[in-house]
């Protein structure tokens, strides 16, 4: 996180040229990344995050031990874009003329197009690093300053196809269909949301870079949903422009019984129906008080703003991100803590798992809540493990994508994926999916044991959201991305067989399309199809997500 | 291969099998007491130590599944849950195992003594033991031994103890509990007891299945049960029973375990302890209830020699790999897992397929002793055969069997005639060699009662047949093809195939045919015959070769008892059971009918008297809808479709074309 205050503040950016600030072939800000410095120690560059500028002495050992990776074996990305690699844009002169007349800004510069040609799936980033492109948008349009989006759509009929940008998709939602012959126009709809002193409380892991429209389009979920709710709970009103016309509700009543909620056609439509031009969401005053916490080994039934339960592998991962301590005293204290936990309490560091907690609200309530949680934890043999551990747990969330870029410099590729599952199946699902990953890796010739770890990131009355991290060292494998995809799809099959859902909040995109029918039944598919058929008969929003 | 079908069977002789070690050898050379008291530290699944019996019971009683069923029964019957709970406690007490190492050690000592006197050798494939040891550490293991004798599970536990492997918990029939002390001792050596039939008893089913599943999920110990459900009295593999198989697979279907390893185990006896007991049982002498005194009487058996035993641990089969792409486990997704769900049809089919697959894997590694070959020749040549001819034929059959992939345990360094002679002397209860003529043993008796005499003779024949039966699984596919080629009277492939599939359907309970594999079975049979130069396969025709003549007539003779037996049963059904016959009376009625025919000389083979054959025939006819069951006045009555039965009888008896004509076409 940039600094603590951003937790509750502004997160959406409007850049005319986002690529000036952000990496074109990796995650996040250009100035922020993990490197191994001259001493061979890991370091996080830049100034934006708490971790920025710090040395992380344990990371290298963890990295080498976990993946069997070595700093000698490098796989650096292409340093610059080779313009000749990019297919020439397919442009439609009529459309260009019309567009010029409206004075809506647009571009067909290569950088603009490449930047909007992908999400953050492993294969997309891998292709960028290798400089391979199949089909990218032919032009980018910034309509947001011109609320009358309808005009663009009216040009679009019969000629064009749109994809929308959020940029942080992990479902191949932004991938352009390679066989699309029409001109692909990418609408950049990043918007500003900036009212100081208030917050929405919606904090997905990608919140620095994702957009409100993206949240709505994918049915996003934020980590503090226990207090604030998921996107569907936050939204009061949506306006969407479709090829058929504008869809919106007539008022802002907090709940209505007017047949099936039309918002639910929009939320999760993944850009297949239209452009969301306006969203009204609830905001709340910035919470007075915030406190992190953590519990080692615990099961509980009480809901802080956010609770996450990590397995042992992730606990160790988190520890690898401990920055170098400034004073001998802290280091001594750390040693003492470790001694207390492992020797005195008899916890095995190879079996420890940790729940990270975040409490929010007025001070009194937070403290009361905190006590309640720790009492429950103690009942189940858990041990309060301090604010520091808690905060580090959440930090992992924000830097994990940067870490993947580091891994990719050294033959390590990985990805996260998620599911939701009823409580009684959580443990079995976690064990089976992790084991399936390990087994598939072995069967597909991966030479080193993979990192296969999970955590519970969201809790509900009826179940939980489980997040998996899976990464492996691909030295010795000819087509690592293909192997990776086969394993991820095996893992997804395992999830489905164990009663998990196709997705909790990442969405379907193109990556998980093939399972959608099984997930929502034939009639369900038929319903979605007929909505699409009515709303967008010419398939202008032809990103081919979902259906 | 000339066959147009893409399926190409592998050459069975290429199958690699492990070597054997004799576990008794060490016992003969060192102290049994020391052996019984040695340090026993088996490797464990996930490092989980065996669970205390009381804790296990408690876990089962408190499980959501059992609580749910108790709740449900209480609602249905109006009985209070407490009373049903007490009932559950009783059932569980009756069922549960209570593994005690001290008793295991006692058994280890006693069995060492017993086995050493009974058997020459107990030979085990050690590579299989190593594979099992690995499997045990990885996933919950289910041991699936063949079932030919009471000795089976004692022997298996004994072998596992010897090799320092986890002792299994064993599903045993309730009848063992009748044996006062022994029953309890078996319980303490890991047996748990199930009632033979508990059809609609929901509480019993819930407790029983939860009990097995808890052990499996927690991985306390390998679970062992007999797929065939009961000891095979005929020494042919029995059609698999699916109840327990369903239960052990369920934790995988529901995702409660990542995988389950199924380990087929083939236990082959050179001479079976219960051989004569089985024969009389098949003939309708009621089975004596197992009792301790009965077991003591069996002591006289101890002075006899029962040859060698081979225990072959097959490759552990991963249930997960078997299920891959075959089934969808998502049917469990919409109901909490402790609530019983009826699995969809594809799951049922899958479990059934696996049952057959595992039985076939057991068959594959069954060791065939020379005596099995001798008995197969002898039974075709009754009443007597010249010893030299017998030896010559035995060698011919050995070569044929080996080329068909049989696992024959033929000693290398001894002359052929000695091997045959020692086989005959080991089986002195069945056969004797007087002056170069080999005949069945016939007890002296008053010849006044012809029927009595017939039964005595039939018992010896059935004993002999039980050894021949041990090789039938090698020959059944090529034999049915050969019989089809012979009987159809045409060389057209599709006609031969259709007769083959008729035979296969009719014999579906007699022999193990994987369901739905008719084409594969046909191809396999053709391939083996072709390999033996018996037939030639052209594009649309199958032709018998010169050499095939002998093989075909051998196979015809080998399977004649079954062909004839089934015809007799069809005749009985169409002549005497038109009004229907109650299920209970069926066996005795057929027996009476058959005795008449045998005494009149119209039927040759005594094997029709075997109740096993009679029941198998009825089961197949029921499955083919030629007969059907109805309930009349509290009794199950079998009704017969006369035309259909007659047509089966005619088809079975079809020998329109003499062998010569087929040959002439070559």
CSV table of N, CA and C in Angstrom, one decimal, chain B residues 108-202:
chain,number,residue,atom,x,y,z
B,108,UNK,N,0.4,-65.1,15.6
B,108,UNK,CA,1.7,-65.3,14.8
B,108,UNK,C,2.4,-66.6,15.2
B,109,UNK,N,2.4,-66.8,16.5
B,109,UNK,CA,3.0,-68.0,17.0
B,109,UNK,C,2.2,-69.3,16.6
B,110,UNK,N,0.9,-69.3,16.8
B,110,UNK,CA,0.1,-70.4,16.5
B,110,UNK,C,0.1,-70.7,15.0
B,111,UNK,N,0.0,-69.7,14.2
B,111,UNK,CA,-0.1,-69.9,12.8
B,111,UNK,C,1.2,-70.4,12.2
B,112,UNK,N,2.3,-69.9,12.8
B,112,UNK,CA,3.6,-70.4,12.4
B,112,UNK,C,3.6,-71.9,12.5
B,113,UNK,N,3.2,-72.3,13.7
B,113,UNK,CA,3.2,-73.8,13.9
B,113,UNK,C,2.3,-74.5,12.9
B,114,UNK,N,1.1,-74.0,12.8
B,114,UNK,CA,0.1,-74.6,11.9
B,114,UNK,C,0.5,-74.7,10.5
B,115,UNK,N,0.9,-73.5,10.0
B,115,UNK,CA,1.3,-73.4,8.6
B,115,UNK,C,2.5,-74.3,8.3
B,116,UNK,N,3.4,-74.4,9.2
B,116,UNK,CA,4.6,-75.3,8.9
B,116,UNK,C,4.2,-76.7,8.8
B,117,UNK,N,3.2,-77.2,9.5
B,117,UNK,CA,2.8,-78.6,9.3
B,117,UNK,C,1.9,-78.7,8.1
B,118,UNK,N,1.0,-77.7,7.9
B,118,UNK,CA,0.1,-77.9,6.8
B,118,UNK,C,0.7,-77.7,5.4
B,119,UNK,N,1.6,-76.7,5.3
B,119,UNK,CA,2.0,-76.3,4.0
B,119,UNK,C,3.5,-76.6,3.8
B,120,UNK,N,3.9,-76.9,2.5
B,120,UNK,CA,5.3,-77.0,2.2
B,120,UNK,C,5.9,-75.6,2.2
B,121,UNK,N,5.2,-74.7,1.5
B,121,UNK,CA,5.8,-73.4,1.3
B,121,UNK,C,4.7,-72.3,1.3
B,122,UNK,N,5.0,-71.2,1.8
B,122,UNK,CA,4.1,-70.0,1.6
B,122,UNK,C,4.9,-69.0,0.9
B,123,UNK,N,4.6,-68.8,-0.4
B,123,UNK,CA,5.5,-68.0,-1.2
B,123,UNK,C,4.8,-66.7,-1.5
B,124,UNK,N,5.6,-65.6,-1.3
B,124,UNK,CA,5.1,-64.2,-1.4
B,124,UNK,C,6.0,-63.4,-2.4
B,125,UNK,N,5.3,-62.6,-3.2
B,125,UNK,CA,6.2,-61.8,-4.1
B,125,UNK,C,6.6,-60.5,-3.3
B,126,UNK,N,7.9,-60.5,-3.0
B,126,UNK,CA,8.4,-59.4,-2.1
B,126,UNK,C,8.3,-58.0,-2.8
B,127,UNK,N,8.4,-58.0,-4.1
B,127,UNK,CA,8.3,-56.7,-4.7
B,127,UNK,C,6.9,-56.1,-4.5
B,128,UNK,N,5.9,-57.0,-4.5
B,128,UNK,CA,4.6,-56.6,-4.2
B,128,UNK,C,4.5,-56.0,-2.8
B,129,UNK,N,5.2,-56.6,-1.9
B,129,UNK,CA,5.2,-56.1,-0.5
B,129,UNK,C,5.8,-54.7,-0.4
B,130,UNK,N,6.9,-54.5,-1.2
B,130,UNK,CA,7.5,-53.2,-1.2
B,130,UNK,C,6.6,-52.1,-1.8
B,131,UNK,N,5.9,-52.5,-2.9
B,131,UNK,CA,4.9,-51.6,-3.5
B,131,UNK,C,3.8,-51.2,-2.5
B,132,UNK,N,3.4,-52.3,-1.7
B,132,UNK,CA,2.3,-52.0,-0.8
B,132,UNK,C,2.8,-51.1,0.3
B,133,UNK,N,4.0,-51.3,0.7
B,133,UNK,CA,4.6,-50.5,1.8
B,133,UNK,C,4.6,-49.0,1.4
B,134,UNK,N,4.9,-48.8,0.1
B,134,UNK,CA,4.9,-47.4,-0.4
B,134,UNK,C,3.5,-46.9,-0.4
B,135,UNK,N,2.6,-47.7,-0.9
B,135,UNK,CA,1.2,-47.3,-1.1
B,135,UNK,C,0.6,-46.9,0.3
B,136,UNK,N,0.9,-47.7,1.3
B,136,UNK,CA,0.4,-47.4,2.6
B,136,UNK,C,0.7,-46.0,3.1
B,137,UNK,N,1.9,-45.6,2.8
B,137,UNK,CA,2.4,-44.3,3.3
B,137,UNK,C,1.7,-43.2,2.6
B,138,UNK,N,1.2,-43.4,1.4
B,138,UNK,CA,0.7,-42.3,0.6
B,138,UNK,C,-0.8,-42.1,0.8
B,139,UNK,N,-1.6,-43.1,0.6
B,139,UNK,CA,-3.0,-42.9,0.6
B,139,UNK,C,-3.6,-44.1,1.4
B,140,UNK,N,-4.9,-43.9,1.8
B,140,UNK,CA,-5.6,-45.1,2.4
B,140,UNK,C,-5.6,-46.3,1.5
B,141,UNK,N,-5.4,-47.4,2.0
B,141,UNK,CA,-5.2,-48.6,1.2
B,141,UNK,C,-6.4,-49.6,1.4
B,142,UNK,N,-6.9,-50.2,0.3
B,142,UNK,CA,-7.9,-51.2,0.5
B,142,UNK,C,-7.3,-52.5,-0.1
B,143,UNK,N,-7.3,-53.6,0.7
B,143,UNK,CA,-6.7,-54.8,0.2
B,143,UNK,C,-7.9,-55.7,-0.3
B,144,UNK,N,-7.7,-56.2,-1.5
B,144,UNK,CA,-8.8,-57.0,-2.1
B,144,UNK,C,-8.3,-58.4,-2.4
B,145,UNK,N,-8.3,-59.3,-1.5
B,145,UNK,CA,-7.8,-60.7,-1.8
B,145,UNK,C,-8.9,-61.5,-2.4
B,146,UNK,N,-8.4,-62.5,-3.1
B,146,UNK,CA,-9.3,-63.5,-3.6
B,146,UNK,C,-9.8,-64.4,-2.4
B,147,UNK,N,-10.9,-65.1,-2.6
B,147,UNK,CA,-11.4,-65.8,-1.4
B,147,UNK,C,-11.7,-67.3,-1.8
B,148,UNK,N,-10.8,-68.1,-1.4
B,148,UNK,CA,-10.9,-69.6,-1.7
B,148,UNK,C,-11.0,-70.4,-0.4
B,149,UNK,N,-10.6,-69.8,0.7
B,149,UNK,CA,-10.5,-70.6,1.9
B,149,UNK,C,-10.6,-69.7,3.2
B,150,UNK,N,-11.0,-70.3,4.3
B,150,UNK,CA,-10.9,-69.6,5.6
B,150,UNK,C,-9.5,-69.1,5.9
B,151,UNK,N,-8.5,-69.8,5.4
B,151,UNK,CA,-7.1,-69.5,5.6
B,151,UNK,C,-6.8,-68.1,5.1
B,152,UNK,N,-7.5,-67.6,4.1
B,152,UNK,CA,-7.2,-66.4,3.4
B,152,UNK,C,-6.8,-65.3,4.3
B,153,UNK,N,-7.7,-64.9,5.2
B,153,UNK,CA,-7.4,-63.6,5.9
B,153,UNK,C,-6.4,-63.9,7.0
B,154,UNK,N,-6.4,-65.1,7.6
B,154,UNK,CA,-5.3,-65.4,8.5
B,154,UNK,C,-4.0,-65.3,7.9
B,155,UNK,N,-3.9,-65.9,6.7
B,155,UNK,CA,-2.7,-65.9,5.9
B,155,UNK,C,-2.2,-64.5,5.6
B,156,UNK,N,-3.1,-63.7,5.2
B,156,UNK,CA,-2.8,-62.4,4.7
B,156,UNK,C,-2.2,-61.6,5.9
B,157,UNK,N,-2.9,-61.6,7.0
B,157,UNK,CA,-2.5,-60.9,8.2
B,157,UNK,C,-1.1,-61.4,8.7
B,158,UNK,N,-1.0,-62.7,8.5
B,158,UNK,CA,0.3,-63.4,8.9
B,158,UNK,C,1.4,-62.8,8.1
B,159,UNK,N,1.2,-62.8,6.8
B,159,UNK,CA,2.2,-62.3,5.9
B,159,UNK,C,2.6,-60.8,6.1
B,160,UNK,N,1.5,-60.0,6.4
B,160,UNK,CA,1.8,-58.6,6.6
B,160,UNK,C,2.5,-58.4,7.9
B,161,UNK,N,2.2,-59.2,8.9
B,161,UNK,CA,2.9,-59.1,10.2
B,161,UNK,C,4.4,-59.5,10.0
B,162,UNK,N,4.6,-60.6,9.2
B,162,UNK,CA,6.0,-61.0,8.9
B,162,UNK,C,6.8,-59.9,8.3
B,163,UNK,N,6.2,-59.2,7.4
B,163,UNK,CA,6.9,-58.1,6.7
B,163,UNK,C,6.8,-56.8,7.3
B,164,UNK,N,6.3,-56.8,8.6
B,164,UNK,CA,6.3,-55.5,9.3
B,164,UNK,C,5.4,-54.5,8.7
B,165,UNK,N,4.3,-54.9,8.1
B,165,UNK,CA,3.4,-54.0,7.5
B,165,UNK,C,2.1,-53.8,8.4
B,166,UNK,N,1.4,-52.7,8.2
B,166,UNK,CA,0.3,-52.4,9.1
B,166,UNK,C,-0.7,-53.6,8.9
B,167,UNK,N,-1.3,-54.0,10.0
B,167,UNK,CA,-2.3,-55.1,10.0
B,167,UNK,C,-3.6,-54.4,9.5
B,168,UNK,N,-4.3,-55.1,8.6
B,168,UNK,CA,-5.5,-54.6,8.1
B,168,UNK,C,-6.7,-54.9,9.1
B,169,UNK,N,-7.7,-54.1,8.9
B,169,UNK,CA,-9.0,-54.4,9.6
B,169,UNK,C,-9.8,-55.1,8.5
B,170,UNK,N,-10.5,-56.2,8.9
B,170,UNK,CA,-11.0,-57.1,7.9
B,170,UNK,C,-12.5,-57.3,8.1
B,171,UNK,N,-13.2,-57.1,7.0
B,171,UNK,CA,-14.7,-57.3,7.0
B,171,UNK,C,-14.9,-58.8,7.0
B,172,UNK,N,-15.5,-59.4,8.1
B,172,UNK,CA,-15.7,-60.8,8.1
B,172,UNK,C,-17.2,-61.1,8.3
B,173,UNK,N,-17.6,-62.2,7.8
B,173,UNK,CA,-19.0,-62.6,8.0
B,173,UNK,C,-19.4,-62.9,9.4
B,174,UNK,N,-20.6,-62.6,9.8
B,174,UNK,CA,-21.1,-62.8,11.1
B,174,UNK,C,-20.9,-64.2,11.6
B,175,UNK,N,-21.0,-65.2,10.7
B,175,UNK,CA,-21.0,-66.6,11.1
B,175,UNK,C,-19.8,-67.0,11.9
B,176,UNK,N,-18.7,-66.2,11.8
B,176,UNK,CA,-17.5,-66.5,12.6
B,176,UNK,C,-17.7,-66.3,14.1
B,177,UNK,N,-18.6,-65.3,14.3
B,177,UNK,CA,-18.9,-65.0,15.7
B,177,UNK,C,-19.5,-66.1,16.5
B,178,UNK,N,-20.1,-67.1,15.7
B,178,UNK,CA,-20.6,-68.3,16.3
B,178,UNK,C,-19.6,-69.1,17.0
B,179,UNK,N,-18.3,-69.0,16.5
B,179,UNK,CA,-17.3,-69.7,17.2
B,179,UNK,C,-16.8,-68.9,18.4
B,180,UNK,N,-17.2,-69.4,19.6
B,180,UNK,CA,-17.1,-68.6,20.8
B,180,UNK,C,-15.8,-67.8,20.9
B,181,UNK,N,-14.7,-68.6,21.3
B,181,UNK,CA,-13.5,-67.9,21.7
B,181,UNK,C,-12.8,-67.4,20.4
B,182,UNK,N,-12.9,-68.2,19.4
B,182,UNK,CA,-12.1,-67.9,18.2
B,182,UNK,C,-12.7,-66.6,17.6
B,183,UNK,N,-14.0,-66.4,17.6
B,183,UNK,CA,-14.6,-65.2,17.1
B,183,UNK,C,-14.0,-64.0,17.7
B,184,UNK,N,-14.0,-64.0,19.1
B,184,UNK,CA,-13.5,-62.8,19.8
B,184,UNK,C,-12.0,-62.6,19.5
B,185,UNK,N,-11.3,-63.8,19.3
B,185,UNK,CA,-9.8,-63.6,19.0
B,185,UNK,C,-9.6,-63.0,17.6
B,186,UNK,N,-10.5,-63.4,16.7
B,186,UNK,CA,-10.4,-62.8,15.4
B,186,UNK,C,-10.7,-61.3,15.5
B,187,UNK,N,-11.6,-61.0,16.3
B,187,UNK,CA,-11.9,-59.6,16.5
B,187,UNK,C,-10.7,-58.8,17.0
B,188,UNK,N,-10.0,-59.5,17.9
B,188,UNK,CA,-8.8,-58.8,18.5
B,188,UNK,C,-7.6,-58.9,17.5
B,189,UNK,N,-7.7,-59.6,16.4
B,189,UNK,CA,-6.7,-59.6,15.4
B,189,UNK,C,-7.1,-58.7,14.3
B,190,UNK,N,-8.2,-58.0,14.4
B,190,UNK,CA,-8.5,-57.0,13.4
B,190,UNK,C,-9.8,-57.2,12.6
B,191,UNK,N,-10.5,-58.3,12.9
B,191,UNK,CA,-11.7,-58.6,12.1
B,191,UNK,C,-12.9,-57.8,12.6
B,192,UNK,N,-13.7,-57.2,11.8
B,192,UNK,CA,-15.0,-56.7,12.2
B,192,UNK,C,-16.1,-57.4,11.5
B,193,UNK,N,-17.2,-57.5,12.1
B,193,UNK,CA,-18.2,-58.5,11.7
B,193,UNK,C,-19.4,-57.9,11.1
B,194,UNK,N,-19.8,-58.4,9.9
B,194,UNK,CA,-21.0,-57.8,9.3
B,194,UNK,C,-22.0,-58.9,9.1
B,195,UNK,N,-23.3,-58.5,9.3
B,195,UNK,CA,-24.4,-59.5,9.0
B,195,UNK,C,-24.4,-59.8,7.5
B,196,UNK,N,-24.8,-61.0,7.2
B,196,UNK,CA,-24.8,-61.4,5.8
B,196,UNK,C,-25.9,-60.6,5.0
B,197,UNK,N,-27.0,-60.4,5.7
B,197,UNK,CA,-28.0,-59.6,5.0
B,197,UNK,C,-28.6,-58.7,5.9
B,198,UNK,N,-28.7,-57.4,5.5
B,198,UNK,CA,-29.3,-56.4,6.4
B,198,UNK,C,-30.1,-55.5,5.5
B,199,UNK,N,-30.6,-56.1,4.4
B,199,UNK,CA,-31.3,-55.4,3.3
B,199,UNK,C,-31.7,-54.0,3.6
B,200,UNK,N,-32.9,-53.8,4.3
B,200,UNK,CA,-33.5,-52.5,4.4
B,200,UNK,C,-33.1,-51.8,5.7
B,201,UNK,N,-32.3,-52.4,6.5
B,201,UNK,CA,-32.0,-51.9,7.8
B,201,UNK,C,-31.1,-50.6,7.7
B,202,UNK,N,-31.7,-49.4,7.7
B,202,UNK,CA,-31.0,-48.2,7.5
B,202,UNK,C,-30.0,-47.9,8.6
